[in-house]
Each structure stands twice: as C-alpha cells, then as structure tokens.
Amino acid sequence: MDVTSRYSLNFPTSIRFGAGVIDELPAYLKAQGLQHPLLVTDPLVKELTFFKEIVKSLTLAGLSVEVYADMHKNPVKSDVLKGKDFYGSTGRDSIIGVGGGVPLDVARAIALSINHHRDLFDYDDLIGGDKYVTEAIPHLVTVPTTSGTGSEVGRSAIIAEDDTKKKRILFAPSLMAKMVFADPVLTMDLPPFVTAATGMDALTHNLEAFLAKNFQPLCSGIALEGMKLISESIVDATHRSDLESRAKMLMASMMGAVAFQKGLGVVHSLAHPLSSLLDTHHGLANAVNLPFGMRYNYAGFEEQFDQMAYMMGLGPKAGDKFVDYLFDLNQALNLPIRLSDIGVEDGHIETLADLAFADFCHPNNPKPVSREDFKKLYMEAL
C-alpha cells in the first residue's frame, strides 16, 4: 500500500432491499413531490404481470404514468434519443428504470440527456466526457428484475453506436439513482437460462473486481463476500428458485456492481465483442469466457485465487482447482462451455481479437493482455 498517495473511495445510493419493497414505490414518489414518472423498461418486461402491477399501483396512487420500452437487446444511441424525446413530449418529471442492465442503462442515459444537450457521446468517460456532466438529472429510481449487472447501483451506462456497435461509457457520480428498490420477488419468475447467465455475469463482476490492479480494498472485500453469496445460491436460484437464493443473488449482483468500480479485466474484454459482433447475451458471453480468462490470470496470482476458492467453498489453498470449478459450474447451470456452442466460428476470431484488444476493460486486468493473447484465448475457448 502506498501511504503517500490519496484515494477517493465512493459507494452508492440509498437502497430499499427485501421481499415486497416494490409496494413502497408510489408513496416514495409522492413524498418526493413527483407526479409524472416515465417507466423505462424493455419490450419483454413491459408485458410481464409484475410490471403491469407496478403501473397499476402507481396509477391507483394518482400518478400519471407513461412507459418507454423501445430499445434493442444491446442498447444503442437512437434508443436513448427516442426516450429523451418521449420524456419531453409527455411532460415527465422523473424516470424509473425497471428491468435488467439494458433498460437500467437506457434509463440512466435518458436521464443524462434531459439537461445535457451536447452529442450524447461527448459524455463518453473514455475521452474525458465526464467533465461535461455539470447539470442535475431528473429524479432517477431503479428497480432491478435480474441479478446480473447490478446497474441499479451504478453511475454509468454502456450505450453502443448505432452503426459500428462500438460501446461507449457514459459516467458521472451524479448519474446514480436517488433510490433503489431491490425486491427479490421480482426476480422469482426469471427462466433458468436468464437466471444462470445473469448470475454468471454477477460472478464475473466480483471475480474481476477482486483481481483488478487498481487500489480499492473496500471493493475487494465486498467482492469476496459477493462471491460467497453466489456460490451459496446460483444453482438453487437457477433450478429451484426459492426466495432465499433469489435474495442472495440480488444482493451479490449489487455487490459486484459496487466492487467493479475498482475495475474489470480480460473476461469482460473477451465478452464485449461477442455482444457487439454476434449480439450474444452479455452474461452468457462472460460465462463461457470466464474459465479461460481466469486460467490466463492464475500464474503470479495464486494467493488471490486461494482466497477466491476459499470464499466459494473449495477449501483452503485450493486456488489451483478454481478454473475447473468454473467449468463445472457452467455445466451445473446448463450453460455452454465453448464459444462454438454459441455461434462463434474460426472466421470471427481475428475481428474478435481486434475488438477485445480495443476494449476498455483489460487495462485494469492484473496482468497485461496483448492482441495475440486475446486471439489465443478465443482459440482455446472455441
């Protein structure tokens, strides 16, 4: 530890957590003097019973509700701009993001756009755009319905360019939600595949955050506890879907999102191009690449792998068993373990390697990753 340096350590917003807390949403909005919320969700969630019940409860409380659900599976700039126009044309005074990472990212990006009038990607954090985030955003509330990205407690949104599909990061501390309603009941009806894939996304966040080279010991501790919760619950949540396992997964998902302000790494850089090029579900892309990325990181970080293995129930000094555990976990969740199983072909490898090397996550990996390393990793995983 460099005791001569100074660090800014930030943690997220207020959270209401527990079964049934969603019924507090109408009273919360009214207490804030808000009457015209825009609910931002995706086309699938919009049709689900629990979402319709949320709309009904807000309407019965005397609130004027509009719903925006026009977005892609991997959100693009035009999704945000259409949402901005809808917010203005319908006279909204607040934004409630409901769903997984996609609608929560779109909700946050819409919130940014309301009072910030530069081109949306001028606010890209990777080019210093956070300095332009100077105005207040509309009152933002987030309601997670998956246990994966943890976007509900985040301060960034990943939005892609419409034409190139290049991902951009919109970031600022002021983009955090004012309140999170984290109700595990809303995750109970997720199908097994979505539960497994989003759960492996949450696990990847915790693992990569723990290994990331940035100094953030608070995040490292949170990441370890997040791993423990996931190891105790992900298989049950996928195959039995009891409330206890769902609650543990939802908490671990938020913990992963808090932890990865420390950074991510090689696995996310392997996964992002699959979403961009082949429209692969992000959690699935992480799941398949996770054992290979962790195997790449093992040498030189044996002590950290021992810690992770212990937290996930493998016993002391079991870091050398960790990669096999990840392969076995994917199989226990009925997830594929090879890229060829999710549509990747030999002809994709060169482009994937280019995109992975250009990705923004691997600079925080504990060891450097070259373009050739990415190519080898894709070939190993194929």
mmCIF file of C-alpha atoms in Angstrom:
data_model
loop_
_atom_site.group_PDB
_atom_site.id
_atom_site.type_symbol
_atom_site.label_atom_id
_atom_site.label_comp_id
_atom_site.label_asym_id
_atom_site.label_seq_id
_atom_site.Cartn_x
_atom_site.Cartn_y
_atom_site.Cartn_z
ATOM 1 C CA MET A 1 0.000 0.000 0.000
ATOM 2 C CA ASP A 2 1.298 3.437 -0.986
ATOM 3 C CA VAL A 3 0.586 5.509 2.132
ATOM 4 C CA THR A 4 1.879 8.676 0.476
ATOM 5 C CA SER A 5 -0.956 8.672 -2.061
ATOM 6 C CA ARG A 6 -4.528 9.900 -1.649
ATOM 7 C CA TYR A 7 -7.591 7.980 -2.782
ATOM 8 C CA SER A 8 -11.240 8.875 -3.337
ATOM 9 C CA LEU A 9 -13.431 5.897 -2.334
ATOM 10 C CA ASN A 10 -17.081 6.139 -3.339
ATOM 11 C CA PHE A 11 -20.058 3.932 -2.559
ATOM 12 C CA PRO A 12 -23.585 4.004 -3.928
ATOM 13 C CA THR A 13 -27.001 5.307 -3.204
ATOM 14 C CA SER A 14 -29.872 4.511 -0.824
ATOM 15 C CA ILE A 15 -31.335 1.023 -1.241
ATOM 16 C CA ARG A 16 -34.557 -0.479 -0.051
ATOM 17 C CA PHE A 17 -33.956 -4.233 -0.094
ATOM 18 C CA GLY A 18 -36.325 -7.098 0.689
ATOM 19 C CA ALA A 19 -39.330 -9.075 -0.409
ATOM 20 C CA GLY A 20 -42.218 -6.773 -1.235
ATOM 21 C CA VAL A 21 -40.441 -3.420 -1.078
ATOM 22 C CA ILE A 22 -41.764 -2.523 -4.526
ATOM 23 C CA ASP A 23 -45.085 -1.666 -2.897
ATOM 24 C CA GLU A 24 -43.361 1.352 -1.325
ATOM 25 C CA LEU A 25 -42.664 2.954 -4.718
ATOM 26 C CA PRO A 26 -45.904 5.002 -5.085
ATOM 27 C CA ALA A 27 -45.601 6.532 -1.609
ATOM 28 C CA TYR A 28 -41.930 7.281 -2.198
ATOM 29 C CA LEU A 29 -42.626 9.180 -5.425
ATOM 30 C CA LYS A 30 -45.452 11.170 -3.848
ATOM 31 C CA ALA A 31 -43.263 12.056 -0.869
ATOM 32 C CA GLN A 32 -40.731 13.473 -3.334
ATOM 33 C CA GLY A 33 -43.438 15.603 -4.980
ATOM 34 C CA LEU A 34 -43.258 13.620 -8.214
ATOM 35 C CA GLN A 35 -46.437 13.096 -10.224
ATOM 36 C CA HIS A 36 -45.438 12.170 -13.798
ATOM 37 C CA PRO A 37 -42.925 9.287 -13.853
ATOM 38 C CA LEU A 38 -41.584 7.746 -17.049
ATOM 39 C CA LEU A 39 -41.120 3.996 -16.609
ATOM 40 C CA VAL A 40 -38.258 2.765 -18.785
ATOM 41 C CA THR A 41 -38.148 -0.967 -19.466
ATOM 42 C CA ASP A 42 -37.571 -3.416 -22.287
ATOM 43 C CA PRO A 43 -40.246 -4.896 -24.572
ATOM 44 C CA LEU A 44 -40.277 -8.235 -22.730
ATOM 45 C CA VAL A 45 -40.600 -6.872 -19.191
ATOM 46 C CA LYS A 46 -43.314 -4.489 -20.371
ATOM 47 C CA GLU A 47 -45.631 -7.456 -20.966
ATOM 48 C CA LEU A 48 -44.977 -9.259 -17.661
ATOM 49 C CA THR A 49 -47.549 -9.372 -14.878
ATOM 50 C CA PHE A 50 -45.375 -7.813 -12.194
ATOM 51 C CA PHE A 51 -44.635 -4.815 -14.413
ATOM 52 C CA LYS A 52 -48.306 -4.281 -15.125
ATOM 53 C CA GLU A 53 -48.909 -4.446 -11.369
ATOM 54 C CA ILE A 54 -46.301 -1.721 -10.814
ATOM 55 C CA VAL A 55 -48.033 0.502 -13.372
ATOM 56 C CA LYS A 56 -51.394 -0.227 -11.773
ATOM 57 C CA SER A 57 -50.162 0.620 -8.266
ATOM 58 C CA LEU A 58 -48.756 3.943 -9.455
ATOM 59 C CA THR A 59 -51.954 4.796 -11.323
ATOM 60 C CA LEU A 60 -54.142 3.918 -8.336
ATOM 61 C CA ALA A 61 -51.997 6.253 -6.238
ATOM 62 C CA GLY A 62 -52.990 9.092 -8.540
ATOM 63 C CA LEU A 63 -49.769 9.297 -10.522
ATOM 64 C CA SER A 64 -49.685 9.909 -14.291
ATOM 65 C CA VAL A 65 -47.619 7.094 -15.794
ATOM 66 C CA GLU A 66 -46.024 6.707 -19.226
ATOM 67 C CA VAL A 67 -43.959 3.708 -20.368
ATOM 68 C CA TYR A 68 -40.994 3.759 -22.751
ATOM 69 C CA ALA A 69 -39.793 0.358 -23.967
ATOM 70 C CA ASP A 70 -38.356 0.998 -27.439
ATOM 71 C CA MET A 71 -34.846 -0.421 -27.167
ATOM 72 C CA HIS A 72 -32.543 -3.067 -28.613
ATOM 73 C CA LYS A 73 -31.173 -6.112 -26.776
ATOM 74 C CA ASN A 74 -27.836 -4.295 -26.733
ATOM 75 C CA PRO A 75 -28.862 -0.619 -26.434
ATOM 76 C CA VAL A 76 -27.785 1.972 -28.983
ATOM 77 C CA LYS A 77 -27.732 5.750 -29.096
ATOM 78 C CA SER A 78 -31.007 6.085 -31.005
ATOM 79 C CA ASP A 79 -32.810 4.183 -28.224
ATOM 80 C CA VAL A 80 -31.732 6.897 -25.808
ATOM 81 C CA LEU A 81 -32.574 9.820 -28.070
ATOM 82 C CA LYS A 82 -36.068 8.483 -28.734
ATOM 83 C CA GLY A 83 -36.536 8.117 -24.989
ATOM 84 C CA LYS A 84 -35.383 11.684 -24.445
ATOM 85 C CA ASP A 85 -37.931 12.961 -26.967
ATOM 86 C CA PHE A 86 -40.675 10.866 -25.353
ATOM 87 C CA TYR A 87 -39.812 12.216 -21.901
ATOM 88 C CA GLY A 88 -40.151 15.784 -23.145
ATOM 89 C CA SER A 89 -43.235 15.324 -25.289
ATOM 90 C CA THR A 90 -45.186 13.649 -22.469
ATOM 91 C CA GLY A 91 -44.219 16.131 -19.744
ATOM 92 C CA ARG A 92 -42.452 13.765 -17.378
ATOM 93 C CA ASP A 93 -40.805 14.795 -14.087
ATOM 94 C CA SER A 94 -38.903 11.609 -13.126
ATOM 95 C CA ILE A 95 -37.523 8.349 -14.523
ATOM 96 C CA ILE A 96 -37.946 4.847 -13.136
ATOM 97 C CA GLY A 97 -35.784 2.176 -14.729
ATOM 98 C CA VAL A 98 -37.285 -1.298 -14.380
ATOM 99 C CA GLY A 99 -35.529 -4.442 -15.562
ATOM 100 C CA GLY A 100 -32.047 -5.774 -16.162
ATOM 101 C CA GLY A 101 -28.947 -3.995 -17.346
ATOM 102 C CA VAL A 102 -30.327 -2.837 -20.692
ATOM 103 C CA PRO A 103 -33.323 -0.780 -19.527
ATOM 104 C CA LEU A 104 -31.412 0.495 -16.500
ATOM 105 C CA ASP A 105 -28.592 1.713 -18.737
ATOM 106 C CA VAL A 106 -31.086 3.297 -21.133
ATOM 107 C CA ALA A 107 -32.933 4.932 -18.238
ATOM 108 C CA ARG A 108 -29.705 6.414 -16.896
ATOM 109 C CA ALA A 109 -28.620 7.621 -20.329
ATOM 110 C CA ILE A 110 -32.028 9.247 -20.909
ATOM 111 C CA ALA A 111 -31.696 10.943 -17.520
ATOM 112 C CA LEU A 112 -28.296 12.293 -18.549
ATOM 113 C CA SER A 113 -29.639 13.579 -21.850
ATOM 114 C CA ILE A 114 -32.533 15.628 -20.449
ATOM 115 C CA ASN A 115 -30.489 18.565 -19.191
ATOM 116 C CA HIS A 116 -27.276 17.930 -21.154
ATOM 117 C CA HIS A 117 -27.532 18.954 -24.790
ATOM 118 C CA ARG A 118 -24.204 18.046 -26.359
ATOM 119 C CA ASP A 119 -23.986 14.989 -28.588
ATOM 120 C CA LEU A 120 -24.606 12.002 -26.312
ATOM 121 C CA PHE A 121 -21.186 10.508 -26.892
ATOM 122 C CA ASP A 122 -19.432 13.748 -25.980
ATOM 123 C CA TYR A 123 -20.061 12.467 -22.447
ATOM 124 C CA ASP A 124 -18.055 9.270 -23.051
ATOM 125 C CA ASP A 125 -15.886 8.802 -19.974
ATOM 126 C CA LEU A 126 -13.102 7.216 -22.021
ATOM 127 C CA ILE A 127 -12.483 10.549 -23.776
ATOM 128 C CA GLY A 128 -12.885 12.659 -20.657
ATOM 129 C CA GLY A 129 -16.542 13.414 -21.297
ATOM 130 C CA ASP A 130 -17.468 13.236 -17.627
ATOM 131 C CA LYS A 131 -16.276 16.837 -17.301
ATOM 132 C CA TYR A 132 -19.305 17.926 -19.304
ATOM 133 C CA VAL A 133 -21.766 16.328 -16.863
ATOM 134 C CA THR A 134 -22.489 19.526 -14.990
ATOM 135 C CA GLU A 135 -26.274 19.762 -14.680
ATOM 136 C CA ALA A 136 -28.725 17.945 -12.440
ATOM 137 C CA ILE A 137 -30.526 14.933 -13.846
ATOM 138 C CA PRO A 138 -34.228 14.175 -13.338
ATOM 139 C CA HIS A 139 -35.094 12.192 -10.239
ATOM 140 C CA LEU A 140 -33.948 8.646 -11.083
ATOM 141 C CA VAL A 141 -35.199 5.472 -9.388
ATOM 142 C CA THR A 142 -34.028 1.982 -10.334
ATOM 143 C CA VAL A 143 -35.853 -1.328 -9.884
ATOM 144 C CA PRO A 144 -33.761 -4.404 -10.778
ATOM 145 C CA THR A 145 -35.517 -7.520 -12.048
ATOM 146 C CA THR A 146 -32.415 -9.624 -12.727
ATOM 147 C CA SER A 147 -29.388 -10.467 -10.618
ATOM 148 C CA GLY A 148 -26.594 -9.735 -13.049
ATOM 149 C CA THR A 149 -25.256 -6.341 -13.991
ATOM 150 C CA GLY A 150 -26.075 -4.533 -10.762
ATOM 151 C CA SER A 151 -26.754 -1.446 -12.874
ATOM 152 C CA GLU A 152 -29.269 -0.295 -10.294
ATOM 153 C CA VAL A 153 -26.440 0.881 -8.024
ATOM 154 C CA GLY A 154 -24.162 2.077 -10.813
ATOM 155 C CA ARG A 155 -23.165 5.505 -12.018
ATOM 156 C CA SER A 156 -22.555 4.653 -15.667
ATOM 157 C CA ALA A 157 -24.389 3.459 -18.752
ATOM 158 C CA ILE A 158 -22.932 1.474 -21.630
ATOM 159 C CA ILE A 159 -24.530 2.522 -24.912
ATOM 160 C CA ALA A 160 -23.350 1.486 -28.380
ATOM 161 C CA GLU A 161 -23.048 3.451 -31.582
ATOM 162 C CA ASP A 162 -25.873 2.584 -33.976
ATOM 163 C CA ASP A 163 -23.667 1.870 -36.968
ATOM 164 C CA THR A 164 -20.380 0.448 -35.644
ATOM 165 C CA LYS A 165 -21.843 -1.040 -32.408
ATOM 166 C CA LYS A 166 -18.808 0.327 -30.577
ATOM 167 C CA LYS A 167 -19.633 0.585 -26.896
ATOM 168 C CA ARG A 168 -19.358 3.942 -25.133
ATOM 169 C CA ILE A 169 -19.359 4.592 -21.375
ATOM 170 C CA LEU A 170 -21.417 7.476 -20.028
ATOM 171 C CA PHE A 171 -20.230 8.081 -16.488
ATOM 172 C CA ALA A 172 -20.555 10.525 -13.616
ATOM 173 C CA PRO A 173 -21.246 10.152 -9.880
ATOM 174 C CA SER A 174 -24.343 12.326 -10.356
ATOM 175 C CA LEU A 175 -25.890 9.598 -12.536
ATOM 176 C CA MET A 176 -26.560 7.341 -9.557
ATOM 177 C CA ALA A 177 -30.179 6.634 -8.732
ATOM 178 C CA LYS A 178 -31.702 8.556 -5.850
ATOM 179 C CA MET A 179 -33.284 5.327 -4.611
ATOM 180 C CA VAL A 180 -33.086 1.641 -5.473
ATOM 181 C CA PHE A 181 -35.983 -0.698 -4.808
ATOM 182 C CA ALA A 182 -34.324 -4.136 -4.803
ATOM 183 C CA ASP A 183 -37.117 -6.658 -4.392
ATOM 184 C CA PRO A 184 -36.077 -10.303 -4.877
ATOM 185 C CA VAL A 185 -39.700 -11.257 -5.512
ATOM 186 C CA LEU A 186 -39.420 -9.511 -8.895
ATOM 187 C CA THR A 187 -36.684 -11.990 -9.891
ATOM 188 C CA MET A 188 -38.571 -15.153 -8.904
ATOM 189 C CA ASP A 189 -40.047 -15.872 -12.327
ATOM 190 C CA LEU A 190 -36.865 -15.472 -14.345
ATOM 191 C CA PRO A 191 -36.390 -18.558 -16.533
ATOM 192 C CA PRO A 192 -33.420 -20.833 -15.746
ATOM 193 C CA PHE A 193 -31.248 -19.670 -18.647
ATOM 194 C CA VAL A 194 -31.626 -15.980 -17.796
ATOM 195 C CA THR A 195 -31.035 -16.692 -14.107
ATOM 196 C CA ALA A 196 -27.879 -18.645 -14.892
ATOM 197 C CA ALA A 197 -26.452 -16.228 -17.474
ATOM 198 C CA THR A 198 -27.125 -13.093 -15.457
ATOM 199 C CA GLY A 199 -25.841 -14.825 -12.339
ATOM 200 C CA MET A 200 -22.566 -15.655 -14.057
ATOM 201 C CA ASP A 201 -22.335 -12.011 -15.081
ATOM 202 C CA ALA A 202 -22.596 -11.060 -11.400
ATOM 203 C CA LEU A 203 -19.946 -13.633 -10.509
ATOM 204 C CA THR A 204 -17.641 -12.304 -13.218
ATOM 205 C CA HIS A 205 -18.000 -8.783 -11.820
ATOM 206 C CA ASN A 206 -16.990 -9.927 -8.352
ATOM 207 C CA LEU A 207 -14.081 -12.075 -9.558
ATOM 208 C CA GLU A 208 -12.627 -9.488 -11.926
ATOM 209 C CA ALA A 209 -13.086 -6.646 -9.452
ATOM 210 C CA PHE A 210 -11.203 -8.594 -6.794
ATOM 211 C CA LEU A 211 -8.312 -9.249 -9.177
ATOM 212 C CA ALA A 212 -8.259 -5.777 -10.791
ATOM 213 C CA LYS A 213 -4.975 -3.995 -10.244
ATOM 214 C CA ASN A 214 -6.411 -0.687 -9.006
ATOM 215 C CA PHE A 215 -6.133 0.098 -5.298
ATOM 216 C CA GLN A 216 -9.588 -0.158 -3.733
ATOM 217 C CA PRO A 217 -9.510 -2.504 -0.712
ATOM 218 C CA LEU A 218 -13.106 -1.722 0.239
ATOM 219 C CA CYS A 219 -14.231 -3.067 -3.127
ATOM 220 C CA SER A 220 -12.006 -6.132 -2.778
ATOM 221 C CA GLY A 221 -13.703 -7.081 0.479
ATOM 222 C CA ILE A 222 -17.162 -6.578 -0.981
ATOM 223 C CA ALA A 223 -16.227 -8.703 -3.994
ATOM 224 C CA LEU A 224 -15.171 -11.618 -1.798
ATOM 225 C CA GLU A 225 -18.461 -11.592 0.084
ATOM 226 C CA GLY A 226 -20.327 -11.340 -3.229
ATOM 227 C CA MET A 227 -18.549 -14.489 -4.459
ATOM 228 C CA LYS A 228 -19.572 -16.332 -1.300
ATOM 229 C CA LEU A 229 -23.228 -15.404 -1.718
ATOM 230 C CA ILE A 230 -23.224 -16.513 -5.349
ATOM 231 C CA SER A 231 -21.569 -19.848 -4.572
ATOM 232 C CA GLU A 232 -24.299 -20.484 -1.996
ATOM 233 C CA SER A 233 -27.205 -19.581 -4.226
ATOM 234 C CA ILE A 234 -26.740 -19.587 -8.008
ATOM 235 C CA VAL A 235 -27.503 -23.276 -8.612
ATOM 236 C CA ASP A 236 -30.579 -23.217 -6.370
ATOM 237 C CA ALA A 237 -31.791 -19.945 -7.882
ATOM 238 C CA THR A 238 -31.488 -21.450 -11.350
ATOM 239 C CA HIS A 239 -33.104 -24.811 -10.696
ATOM 240 C CA ARG A 240 -35.407 -24.293 -7.670
ATOM 241 C CA SER A 241 -35.965 -20.524 -7.495
ATOM 242 C CA ASP A 242 -36.609 -20.153 -3.770
ATOM 243 C CA LEU A 243 -36.760 -16.697 -2.225
ATOM 244 C CA GLU A 244 -33.600 -17.113 -0.139
ATOM 245 C CA SER A 245 -31.414 -17.973 -3.123
ATOM 246 C CA ARG A 246 -33.001 -15.184 -5.173
ATOM 247 C CA ALA A 247 -32.334 -12.677 -2.395
ATOM 248 C CA LYS A 248 -28.707 -13.752 -2.100
ATOM 249 C CA MET A 249 -28.220 -13.448 -5.839
ATOM 250 C CA LEU A 250 -29.784 -9.986 -5.951
ATOM 251 C CA MET A 251 -27.559 -8.770 -3.126
ATOM 252 C CA ALA A 252 -24.463 -10.335 -4.697
ATOM 253 C CA SER A 253 -25.301 -8.677 -8.004
ATOM 254 C CA MET A 254 -25.381 -5.255 -6.371
ATOM 255 C CA MET A 255 -22.173 -6.041 -4.527
ATOM 256 C CA GLY A 256 -20.464 -6.919 -7.800
ATOM 257 C CA ALA A 257 -21.511 -3.607 -9.305
ATOM 258 C CA VAL A 258 -20.194 -1.718 -6.284
ATOM 259 C CA ALA A 259 -16.957 -3.708 -6.421
ATOM 260 C CA PHE A 260 -16.230 -3.229 -10.102
ATOM 261 C CA GLN A 261 -15.681 0.484 -9.688
ATOM 262 C CA LYS A 262 -12.239 -0.922 -8.861
ATOM 263 C CA GLY A 263 -12.056 -2.209 -12.427
ATOM 264 C CA LEU A 264 -12.765 -5.272 -14.550
ATOM 265 C CA GLY A 265 -10.435 -7.250 -16.778
ATOM 266 C CA VAL A 266 -9.710 -9.756 -19.504
ATOM 267 C CA VAL A 267 -13.022 -11.642 -19.296
ATOM 268 C CA HIS A 268 -15.159 -8.597 -19.984
ATOM 269 C CA SER A 269 -12.876 -7.620 -22.840
ATOM 270 C CA LEU A 270 -13.380 -11.100 -24.283
ATOM 271 C CA ALA A 271 -17.145 -10.886 -23.774
ATOM 272 C CA HIS A 272 -17.959 -7.399 -25.073
ATOM 273 C CA PRO A 273 -17.024 -8.141 -28.709
ATOM 274 C CA LEU A 274 -19.354 -11.150 -28.745
ATOM 275 C CA SER A 275 -22.270 -8.868 -27.916
ATOM 276 C CA SER A 276 -21.169 -6.294 -30.487
ATOM 277 C CA LEU A 277 -20.416 -8.700 -33.330
ATOM 278 C CA LEU A 278 -22.847 -11.573 -32.730
ATOM 279 C CA ASP A 279 -25.453 -9.999 -30.409
ATOM 280 C CA THR A 280 -24.596 -12.580 -27.734
ATOM 281 C CA HIS A 281 -26.255 -12.164 -24.334
ATOM 282 C CA HIS A 282 -23.660 -10.393 -22.183
ATOM 283 C CA GLY A 283 -23.962 -12.741 -19.224
ATOM 284 C CA LEU A 284 -23.633 -15.780 -21.467
ATOM 285 C CA ALA A 285 -20.559 -14.287 -23.135
ATOM 286 C CA ASN A 286 -18.981 -13.774 -19.714
ATOM 287 C CA ALA A 287 -19.914 -17.265 -18.555
ATOM 288 C CA VAL A 288 -18.256 -19.027 -21.489
ATOM 289 C CA ASN A 289 -15.097 -16.907 -21.354
ATOM 290 C CA LEU A 290 -14.752 -16.821 -17.565
ATOM 291 C CA PRO A 291 -12.799 -20.077 -17.021
ATOM 292 C CA PHE A 292 -10.385 -19.242 -19.838
ATOM 293 C CA GLY A 293 -9.778 -15.694 -18.608
ATOM 294 C CA MET A 294 -9.247 -16.883 -15.048
ATOM 295 C CA ARG A 295 -6.795 -19.546 -16.227
ATOM 296 C CA TYR A 296 -4.863 -16.804 -18.027
ATOM 297 C CA ASN A 297 -4.669 -14.790 -14.796
ATOM 298 C CA TYR A 298 -3.715 -17.627 -12.424
ATOM 299 C CA ALA A 299 0.087 -17.659 -12.665
ATOM 300 C CA GLY A 300 1.519 -14.995 -10.379
ATOM 301 C CA PHE A 301 -1.748 -14.511 -8.502
ATOM 302 C CA GLU A 302 -2.003 -17.835 -6.726
ATOM 303 C CA GLU A 303 -2.665 -16.226 -3.340
ATOM 304 C CA GLN A 304 -5.669 -14.294 -4.678
ATOM 305 C CA PHE A 305 -7.022 -17.454 -6.308
ATOM 306 C CA ASP A 306 -6.657 -19.283 -2.992
ATOM 307 C CA GLN A 307 -8.756 -16.543 -1.372
ATOM 308 C CA MET A 308 -11.439 -16.735 -4.049
ATOM 309 C CA ALA A 309 -11.555 -20.521 -3.892
ATOM 310 C CA TYR A 310 -11.909 -20.449 -0.118
ATOM 311 C CA MET A 311 -14.782 -17.950 -0.255
ATOM 312 C CA MET A 312 -16.564 -20.120 -2.800
ATOM 313 C CA GLY A 313 -16.366 -23.213 -0.632
ATOM 314 C CA LEU A 314 -13.460 -25.082 -2.206
ATOM 315 C CA GLY A 315 -11.404 -25.132 0.991
ATOM 316 C CA PRO A 316 -8.002 -23.658 1.899
ATOM 317 C CA LYS A 317 -5.173 -23.432 -0.637
ATOM 318 C CA ALA A 318 -7.495 -24.586 -3.417
ATOM 319 C CA GLY A 319 -6.802 -21.878 -5.988
ATOM 320 C CA ASP A 320 -5.431 -24.458 -8.413
ATOM 321 C CA LYS A 321 -8.904 -26.059 -8.501
ATOM 322 C CA PHE A 322 -10.699 -22.799 -9.246
ATOM 323 C CA VAL A 323 -10.760 -22.924 -13.038
ATOM 324 C CA ASP A 324 -12.117 -26.483 -13.045
ATOM 325 C CA TYR A 325 -14.771 -25.313 -10.583
ATOM 326 C CA LEU A 326 -15.876 -22.613 -13.052
ATOM 327 C CA PHE A 327 -16.183 -25.142 -15.881
ATOM 328 C CA ASP A 328 -18.200 -27.427 -13.599
ATOM 329 C CA LEU A 329 -20.404 -24.521 -12.508
ATOM 330 C CA ASN A 330 -21.309 -23.648 -16.106
ATOM 331 C CA GLN A 331 -22.250 -27.266 -16.698
ATOM 332 C CA ALA A 332 -24.305 -27.399 -13.487
ATOM 333 C CA LEU A 333 -26.213 -24.370 -14.780
ATOM 334 C CA ASN A 334 -26.716 -25.966 -18.206
ATOM 335 C CA LEU A 335 -24.668 -23.246 -19.861
ATOM 336 C CA PRO A 336 -22.330 -23.936 -22.800
ATOM 337 C CA ILE A 337 -18.617 -24.126 -22.147
ATOM 338 C CA ARG A 338 -17.315 -23.485 -25.679
ATOM 339 C CA LEU A 339 -17.620 -20.481 -27.981
ATOM 340 C CA SER A 340 -18.545 -22.787 -30.856
ATOM 341 C CA ASP A 341 -21.693 -23.650 -28.912
ATOM 342 C CA ILE A 342 -22.849 -20.015 -29.095
ATOM 343 C CA GLY A 343 -22.212 -19.397 -32.787
ATOM 344 C CA VAL A 344 -18.559 -18.347 -32.882
ATOM 345 C CA GLU A 345 -16.652 -19.599 -35.919
ATOM 346 C CA ASP A 346 -12.995 -19.575 -36.975
ATOM 347 C CA GLY A 347 -13.709 -16.672 -39.295
ATOM 348 C CA HIS A 348 -14.743 -14.481 -36.374
ATOM 349 C CA ILE A 349 -11.521 -14.816 -34.384
ATOM 350 C CA GLU A 350 -9.423 -12.065 -35.996
ATOM 351 C CA THR A 351 -12.196 -9.473 -35.693
ATOM 352 C CA LEU A 352 -12.970 -10.553 -32.131
ATOM 353 C CA ALA A 353 -9.304 -10.205 -31.192
ATOM 354 C CA ASP A 354 -9.182 -6.687 -32.650
ATOM 355 C CA LEU A 355 -12.284 -5.653 -30.749
ATOM 356 C CA ALA A 356 -11.133 -7.246 -27.494
ATOM 357 C CA PHE A 357 -7.753 -5.533 -27.615
ATOM 358 C CA ALA A 358 -9.506 -2.182 -28.218
ATOM 359 C CA ASP A 359 -11.883 -2.778 -25.285
ATOM 360 C CA PHE A 360 -11.754 -0.545 -22.218
ATOM 361 C CA CYS A 361 -11.728 -3.241 -19.507
ATOM 362 C CA HIS A 362 -8.466 -5.157 -19.847
ATOM 363 C CA PRO A 363 -6.120 -2.272 -18.870
ATOM 364 C CA ASN A 364 -7.231 -2.994 -15.284
ATOM 365 C CA ASN A 365 -6.541 -6.718 -15.588
ATOM 366 C CA PRO A 366 -3.867 -7.843 -13.093
ATOM 367 C CA LYS A 367 -1.541 -8.769 -15.959
ATOM 368 C CA PRO A 368 -1.225 -7.234 -19.439
ATOM 369 C CA VAL A 369 -3.184 -8.763 -22.331
ATOM 370 C CA SER A 370 -1.922 -8.362 -25.911
ATOM 371 C CA ARG A 371 -3.920 -8.779 -29.103
ATOM 372 C CA GLU A 372 -2.149 -12.100 -29.626
ATOM 373 C CA ASP A 373 -3.177 -13.174 -26.123
ATOM 374 C CA PHE A 374 -6.799 -12.409 -26.961
ATOM 375 C CA LYS A 375 -6.547 -14.409 -30.176
ATOM 376 C CA LYS A 376 -5.106 -17.399 -28.277
ATOM 377 C CA LEU A 377 -7.800 -17.180 -25.637
ATOM 378 C CA TYR A 378 -10.572 -17.147 -28.246
ATOM 379 C CA MET A 379 -8.979 -20.121 -29.987
ATOM 380 C CA GLU A 380 -8.734 -22.013 -26.688
ATOM 381 C CA ALA A 381 -12.386 -21.283 -25.927
ATOM 382 C CA LEU A 382 -13.618 -22.118 -29.445
#
